[in-house]
Amino acid sequence: GLAMHLVGPQWLRLLFQAFVVVVGFLILAGAANTAIVGSNGVLNRVAEDGVMTDWFRKPHKRFGTTYRLINLIVILQLVTILLSRGDVFVLGEAYAFGVIWSFAFNAVSVLILRFKRPDAPRPWRVPLNLKVGGRELPVGLLLIAVVLFTCAIVNLFTKEVATIAGIAFTLAFFAVFVVSERVTLRRRGANAGLLD
């Protein structure tokens, strides 16, 4: 839109607008590819841990990639675009929902690890660690977790569409993971005597 409000001949503004569209497409194509690769890596680790069945990990005959996971990720991306009707604001809200909750849970995970493994060597610590009775209280890390959870709660109550979509997506994936994990445990339990 900004390209059409520049000063210059109409043909040059149209050319510049086309250039902006092509560059935007190339940038977003790279982002989509990165999302596919990252999601594939996470789901591969989930499948290796037995949360998803081994069916998902079958390698492609020619390329050796886990093509079923890649296809699943691409299908989910396309369904997301179709369900949102390509509305950038809805997609942005849904993205913000996922990111802020991911950050909040990561902060809580790190905080829990600080208490579960207090003596683990750490090359770097968040500032504001207080020593109380021989124990270290990670006040700085606690403040970060509180700020992130506060932002997540505000996002939860102010972005209705993103909240509904995020919770539905989370529950659907949780159900798939629970069923898949039980199937995997049952199969591995039946074949436990065959392992070396």
Tab-separated table of C-alpha atoms in Angstrom, residues 36 69-79:
chain	number	residue	atom	x	y	z
A	36	ILE	CA	8.487	-26.716	8.892
A	69	LEU	CA	5.674	-35.543	9.783
A	70	ILE	CA	6.579	-32.947	7.149
A	71	ASN	CA	3.308	-33.600	5.304
A	72	LEU	CA	1.371	-33.331	8.579
A	73	ILE	CA	3.007	-29.985	9.377
A	74	VAL	CA	2.314	-28.573	5.914
A	75	ILE	CA	-1.300	-29.741	6.057
A	76	LEU	CA	-1.733	-28.096	9.477
A	77	GLN	CA	-0.236	-24.855	8.117
A	78	LEU	CA	-2.629	-24.886	5.149
A	79	VAL	CA	-5.628	-25.678	7.375
